Amino acid sequence: WRSGRNLLFSKGDRRRSAPAGPEPSAQECVTFISKWMPQRDRGVLPEGFIEDHVALALAARERTAWGANVPKDVFMNYVLPYASLVEKRESWRGLFMNTLMDLIATSNSSAQAGALLNDRIWDMFGVKYVAAQTPQTLSVFETLAAKNASCTGLSIFLVSACRAVGVPARVVGTPEWNTPEGGNHNWVEVYDTSTDSWLFTGAAEWSGRWDQGWFFPQ
């Protein structure tokens, strides 16, 4: 989130992270968010919005067997943030945490939890892919209301679901393919606590394994 590209906009590398380090405190998390949040969010978020996100993010970290294995810098940048792109700022953590924590309770890594989420949440919430829904349907609650979204909205939805249960995740993508047809696309990367690496998947496109998709089939 500190990449200098206005929020959540990480550098996108897949290198190993720093050691886990000491557990982050609530005040440290609030300070981090307040320092690095996008300028356009300053002074307009509801009172207590950041504190509520922080409290639920820390609670999720404590409720999984692998939560403490998420390095502190990864947690701060890819679990703690309350948004991914320019979507409406919403309090989605409580809904996802209450609905999905039992689903991933027996997972042995963040990657296994992320795989379960991408495989199951679309039927659970009745959400499907529909092309050309950006920008009218981007945020979690907009997607829930419409029951559909395009790749950007679905990626935000999956990243938010992951973060709500402690899985580090981020939206990635390309503004235009290097092909005659052009076009753009967004997908999701999830941090794996068992290998200290980032893995990618298409939102609502779980194929049974990581690092595979229609745009990268091998």
mmCIF file of C-alpha atoms in Angstrom:
data_model
loop_
_atom_site.group_PDB
_atom_site.id
_atom_site.type_symbol
_atom_site.label_atom_id
_atom_site.label_comp_id
_atom_site.label_asym_id
_atom_site.label_seq_id
_atom_site.Cartn_x
_atom_site.Cartn_y
_atom_site.Cartn_z
ATOM 1 C CA TRP A 1 0.000 0.000 0.000
ATOM 2 C CA ARG A 2 3.062 2.187 0.365
ATOM 3 C CA SER A 3 4.244 1.908 -3.213
ATOM 4 C CA GLY A 4 3.801 5.603 -3.967
ATOM 5 C CA ARG A 5 0.942 4.824 -6.332
ATOM 6 C CA ASN A 6 -1.887 6.056 -4.121
ATOM 7 C CA LEU A 7 -2.946 3.248 -1.827
ATOM 8 C CA LEU A 8 -3.139 -0.372 -2.106
ATOM 9 C CA PHE A 9 -1.187 -0.107 -4.948
ATOM 10 C CA SER A 10 1.573 -2.472 -4.256
ATOM 11 C CA LYS A 11 4.721 -2.972 -6.244
ATOM 12 C CA GLY A 12 3.486 -6.341 -7.401
ATOM 13 C CA ASP A 13 6.701 -8.267 -6.811
ATOM 14 C CA ARG A 14 6.613 -11.919 -5.803
ATOM 15 C CA ARG A 15 9.776 -11.955 -3.709
ATOM 16 C CA ARG A 16 10.070 -13.395 -0.242
ATOM 17 C CA SER A 17 8.992 -11.068 2.552
ATOM 18 C CA ALA A 18 10.583 -9.998 5.771
ATOM 19 C CA PRO A 19 10.324 -12.292 8.822
ATOM 20 C CA ALA A 20 7.033 -12.188 10.686
ATOM 21 C CA GLY A 21 8.353 -9.918 13.450
ATOM 22 C CA PRO A 22 6.376 -8.753 16.490
ATOM 23 C CA GLU A 23 2.600 -8.777 16.374
ATOM 24 C CA PRO A 24 1.142 -5.453 15.195
ATOM 25 C CA SER A 25 -0.829 -3.461 17.749
ATOM 26 C CA ALA A 26 -4.161 -1.799 17.028
ATOM 27 C CA GLN A 27 -2.643 1.647 17.397
ATOM 28 C CA GLU A 28 0.198 0.749 15.062
ATOM 29 C CA CYS A 29 -2.311 -0.430 12.464
ATOM 30 C CA VAL A 30 -4.455 2.699 12.752
ATOM 31 C CA THR A 31 -1.352 4.851 12.396
ATOM 32 C CA PHE A 32 -0.223 2.880 9.337
ATOM 33 C CA ILE A 33 -3.595 3.205 7.597
ATOM 34 C CA SER A 34 -3.892 6.885 8.494
ATOM 35 C CA LYS A 35 -0.427 7.597 7.103
ATOM 36 C CA TRP A 36 -0.685 5.695 3.829
ATOM 37 C CA MET A 37 -4.379 5.988 2.923
ATOM 38 C CA PRO A 38 -5.227 7.729 -0.377
ATOM 39 C CA GLN A 39 -5.501 11.478 -0.183
ATOM 40 C CA ARG A 40 -9.075 11.381 -1.468
ATOM 41 C CA ASP A 41 -10.146 9.344 1.591
ATOM 42 C CA ARG A 42 -8.843 11.833 4.132
ATOM 43 C CA GLY A 43 -11.530 13.576 6.126
ATOM 44 C CA VAL A 44 -14.423 11.783 4.417
ATOM 45 C CA LEU A 45 -14.473 8.292 5.942
ATOM 46 C CA PRO A 46 -17.112 7.742 8.666
ATOM 47 C CA GLU A 47 -16.033 8.081 12.283
ATOM 48 C CA GLY A 48 -14.621 4.772 13.525
ATOM 49 C CA PHE A 49 -14.325 3.331 10.006
ATOM 50 C CA ILE A 50 -10.569 2.719 10.181
ATOM 51 C CA GLU A 51 -10.695 1.490 13.786
ATOM 52 C CA ASP A 52 -13.407 -1.047 12.942
ATOM 53 C CA HIS A 53 -11.430 -2.405 9.993
ATOM 54 C CA VAL A 54 -8.327 -2.664 12.157
ATOM 55 C CA ALA A 55 -10.104 -4.475 14.999
ATOM 56 C CA LEU A 56 -11.605 -7.073 12.652
ATOM 57 C CA ALA A 57 -8.352 -7.579 10.733
ATOM 58 C CA LEU A 58 -6.484 -8.275 13.970
ATOM 59 C CA ALA A 59 -9.253 -10.590 15.180
ATOM 60 C CA ALA A 60 -9.088 -12.616 11.966
ATOM 61 C CA ARG A 61 -5.309 -12.932 12.317
ATOM 62 C CA GLU A 62 -5.807 -14.647 15.672
ATOM 63 C CA ARG A 63 -8.480 -17.081 14.513
ATOM 64 C CA THR A 64 -6.514 -19.238 12.074
ATOM 65 C CA ALA A 65 -3.692 -21.684 12.668
ATOM 66 C CA TRP A 66 -1.532 -19.923 10.071
ATOM 67 C CA GLY A 67 -2.421 -16.292 10.835
ATOM 68 C CA ALA A 68 0.678 -15.619 12.909
ATOM 69 C CA ASN A 69 2.811 -16.923 10.014
ATOM 70 C CA VAL A 70 1.790 -13.998 7.822
ATOM 71 C CA PRO A 71 4.781 -11.628 7.968
ATOM 72 C CA LYS A 72 4.004 -8.303 9.543
ATOM 73 C CA ASP A 73 4.733 -6.265 6.419
ATOM 74 C CA VAL A 74 2.497 -8.541 4.346
ATOM 75 C CA PHE A 75 -0.303 -8.253 6.908
ATOM 76 C CA MET A 76 -0.055 -4.471 7.029
ATOM 77 C CA ASN A 77 -0.110 -4.057 3.252
ATOM 78 C CA TYR A 78 -2.394 -6.865 2.083
ATOM 79 C CA VAL A 79 -4.765 -7.777 4.928
ATOM 80 C CA LEU A 80 -5.247 -4.496 6.749
ATOM 81 C CA PRO A 81 -6.256 -2.171 3.852
ATOM 82 C CA TYR A 82 -9.972 -1.408 3.585
ATOM 83 C CA ALA A 83 -10.019 -1.136 -0.224
ATOM 84 C CA SER A 84 -8.211 -2.346 -3.315
ATOM 85 C CA LEU A 85 -8.766 0.230 -6.050
ATOM 86 C CA VAL A 86 -11.191 3.137 -6.448
ATOM 87 C CA GLU A 87 -14.286 1.267 -5.275
ATOM 88 C CA LYS A 88 -16.709 2.754 -2.745
ATOM 89 C CA ARG A 89 -15.325 2.524 0.793
ATOM 90 C CA GLU A 90 -17.426 0.017 2.750
ATOM 91 C CA SER A 91 -17.435 -1.988 5.973
ATOM 92 C CA TRP A 92 -17.380 -5.478 4.463
ATOM 93 C CA ARG A 93 -15.159 -7.297 6.974
ATOM 94 C CA GLY A 94 -17.862 -8.239 9.463
ATOM 95 C CA LEU A 95 -20.120 -9.805 6.818
ATOM 96 C CA PHE A 96 -17.335 -11.877 5.282
ATOM 97 C CA MET A 97 -15.727 -12.809 8.590
ATOM 98 C CA ASN A 98 -19.001 -14.053 10.067
ATOM 99 C CA THR A 99 -19.950 -15.928 6.894
ATOM 100 C CA LEU A 100 -16.625 -17.390 5.810
ATOM 101 C CA MET A 101 -14.473 -18.072 8.858
ATOM 102 C CA ASP A 102 -15.994 -21.514 9.406
ATOM 103 C CA LEU A 103 -15.375 -22.373 5.746
ATOM 104 C CA ILE A 104 -11.622 -21.918 6.094
ATOM 105 C CA ALA A 105 -11.317 -23.021 9.733
ATOM 106 C CA THR A 106 -9.469 -26.256 8.953
ATOM 107 C CA SER A 107 -7.164 -24.794 6.288
ATOM 108 C CA ASN A 108 -3.457 -25.315 6.935
ATOM 109 C CA SER A 109 -2.191 -22.301 4.984
ATOM 110 C CA SER A 110 -3.405 -18.996 3.635
ATOM 111 C CA ALA A 111 -3.216 -20.411 0.101
ATOM 112 C CA GLN A 112 -5.492 -23.315 0.994
ATOM 113 C CA ALA A 113 -7.928 -20.860 2.555
ATOM 114 C CA GLY A 114 -7.795 -18.652 -0.540
ATOM 115 C CA ALA A 115 -8.466 -21.629 -2.797
ATOM 116 C CA LEU A 116 -11.524 -22.599 -0.743
ATOM 117 C CA LEU A 117 -12.846 -19.064 -0.959
ATOM 118 C CA ASN A 118 -12.427 -18.782 -4.725
ATOM 119 C CA ASP A 119 -14.030 -22.180 -5.200
ATOM 120 C CA ARG A 120 -17.045 -21.604 -2.926
ATOM 121 C CA ILE A 121 -18.027 -17.979 -2.371
ATOM 122 C CA TRP A 122 -19.612 -17.372 -5.760
ATOM 123 C CA ASP A 123 -22.359 -19.939 -5.197
ATOM 124 C CA MET A 124 -22.641 -18.943 -1.530
ATOM 125 C CA PHE A 125 -23.393 -15.331 -2.441
ATOM 126 C CA GLY A 126 -25.053 -15.949 -5.810
ATOM 127 C CA VAL A 127 -22.532 -13.788 -7.691
ATOM 128 C CA LYS A 128 -21.497 -14.417 -11.288
ATOM 129 C CA TYR A 129 -19.374 -12.837 -14.012
ATOM 130 C CA VAL A 130 -20.997 -10.381 -16.410
ATOM 131 C CA ALA A 131 -18.825 -8.383 -18.791
ATOM 132 C CA ALA A 132 -18.613 -4.589 -18.934
ATOM 133 C CA GLN A 133 -19.889 -3.818 -15.413
ATOM 134 C CA THR A 134 -17.066 -1.428 -14.495
ATOM 135 C CA PRO A 135 -17.335 1.223 -13.088
ATOM 136 C CA GLN A 136 -20.975 0.894 -12.016
ATOM 137 C CA THR A 137 -20.342 -2.325 -10.067
ATOM 138 C CA LEU A 138 -17.029 -2.377 -8.223
ATOM 139 C CA SER A 139 -17.443 -2.531 -4.450
ATOM 140 C CA VAL A 140 -18.438 -5.549 -2.371
ATOM 141 C CA PHE A 141 -21.949 -4.333 -1.609
ATOM 142 C CA GLU A 142 -22.529 -3.125 -5.166
ATOM 143 C CA THR A 143 -21.601 -6.616 -6.378
ATOM 144 C CA LEU A 144 -23.863 -8.253 -3.792
ATOM 145 C CA ALA A 145 -26.776 -6.041 -4.850
ATOM 146 C CA ALA A 146 -26.263 -6.644 -8.579
ATOM 147 C CA LYS A 147 -25.402 -10.347 -8.111
ATOM 148 C CA ASN A 148 -22.741 -9.906 -10.767
ATOM 149 C CA ALA A 149 -19.632 -7.953 -11.722
ATOM 150 C CA SER A 150 -16.939 -7.959 -14.356
ATOM 151 C CA CYS A 151 -13.375 -9.093 -13.670
ATOM 152 C CA THR A 152 -12.506 -5.979 -11.656
ATOM 153 C CA GLY A 153 -15.510 -6.187 -9.357
ATOM 154 C CA LEU A 154 -15.071 -9.946 -8.895
ATOM 155 C CA SER A 155 -11.381 -9.466 -8.081
ATOM 156 C CA ILE A 156 -12.209 -6.816 -5.474
ATOM 157 C CA PHE A 157 -14.862 -9.133 -4.029
ATOM 158 C CA LEU A 158 -12.438 -12.067 -3.715
ATOM 159 C CA VAL A 159 -9.622 -9.921 -2.296
ATOM 160 C CA SER A 160 -12.016 -8.482 0.299
ATOM 161 C CA ALA A 161 -13.262 -11.946 1.270
ATOM 162 C CA CYS A 162 -9.672 -13.137 1.637
ATOM 163 C CA ARG A 163 -8.600 -10.177 3.743
ATOM 164 C CA ALA A 164 -11.652 -10.542 5.990
ATOM 165 C CA VAL A 165 -10.454 -13.975 7.130
ATOM 166 C CA GLY A 166 -6.777 -13.033 7.318
ATOM 167 C CA VAL A 167 -5.580 -14.137 3.874
ATOM 168 C CA PRO A 168 -3.227 -11.577 2.305
ATOM 169 C CA ALA A 169 -4.499 -10.728 -1.160
ATOM 170 C CA ARG A 170 -4.252 -8.044 -3.822
ATOM 171 C CA VAL A 171 -5.841 -7.091 -7.133
ATOM 172 C CA VAL A 172 -3.457 -7.155 -10.082
ATOM 173 C CA GLY A 173 -4.009 -6.743 -13.781
ATOM 174 C CA THR A 174 -3.153 -5.194 -17.107
ATOM 175 C CA PRO A 175 -4.660 -2.017 -18.598
ATOM 176 C CA GLU A 176 -4.279 -3.467 -22.097
ATOM 177 C CA TRP A 177 -3.118 -6.805 -23.490
ATOM 178 C CA ASN A 178 -0.204 -6.754 -25.911
ATOM 179 C CA THR A 179 -2.308 -8.360 -28.638
ATOM 180 C CA PRO A 180 -4.090 -7.069 -31.747
ATOM 181 C CA GLU A 181 -7.405 -7.457 -29.922
ATOM 182 C CA GLY A 182 -6.270 -5.410 -26.901
ATOM 183 C CA GLY A 183 -8.604 -5.412 -23.920
ATOM 184 C CA ASN A 184 -7.819 -5.328 -20.211
ATOM 185 C CA HIS A 185 -8.151 -7.717 -17.289
ATOM 186 C CA ASN A 186 -7.865 -7.988 -13.512
ATOM 187 C CA TRP A 187 -7.107 -11.041 -11.421
ATOM 188 C CA VAL A 188 -5.973 -11.839 -7.867
ATOM 189 C CA GLU A 189 -2.763 -12.759 -6.101
ATOM 190 C CA VAL A 190 -2.768 -14.483 -2.705
ATOM 191 C CA TYR A 191 0.169 -14.843 -0.328
ATOM 192 C CA ASP A 192 0.962 -18.435 0.662
ATOM 193 C CA THR A 193 2.190 -18.851 4.254
ATOM 194 C CA SER A 194 3.507 -22.333 3.514
ATOM 195 C CA THR A 195 5.954 -21.195 0.808
ATOM 196 C CA ASP A 196 6.339 -17.451 1.509
ATOM 197 C CA SER A 197 5.343 -16.637 -2.063
ATOM 198 C CA TRP A 198 2.547 -15.042 -4.077
ATOM 199 C CA LEU A 199 0.215 -17.163 -6.219
ATOM 200 C CA PHE A 200 -2.300 -15.989 -8.806
ATOM 201 C CA THR A 201 -5.798 -17.031 -9.805
ATOM 202 C CA GLY A 202 -8.736 -15.600 -11.693
ATOM 203 C CA ALA A 203 -11.646 -14.503 -9.520
ATOM 204 C CA ALA A 204 -14.547 -16.960 -9.979
ATOM 205 C CA GLU A 205 -12.213 -18.987 -12.206
ATOM 206 C CA TRP A 206 -10.771 -21.526 -9.800
ATOM 207 C CA SER A 207 -9.301 -24.363 -11.853
ATOM 208 C CA GLY A 208 -8.128 -26.590 -9.028
ATOM 209 C CA ARG A 209 -4.635 -25.185 -8.821
ATOM 210 C CA TRP A 210 -2.785 -21.899 -8.445
ATOM 211 C CA ASP A 211 -0.869 -19.997 -11.129
ATOM 212 C CA GLN A 212 -3.216 -21.042 -13.895
ATOM 213 C CA GLY A 213 -5.868 -19.161 -15.842
ATOM 214 C CA TRP A 214 -7.277 -18.620 -19.277
ATOM 215 C CA PHE A 215 -4.664 -15.897 -19.807
ATOM 216 C CA PHE A 216 -1.824 -18.163 -18.555
ATOM 217 C CA PRO A 217 -2.862 -21.780 -19.174
ATOM 218 C CA GLN A 218 0.418 -23.652 -18.536
#
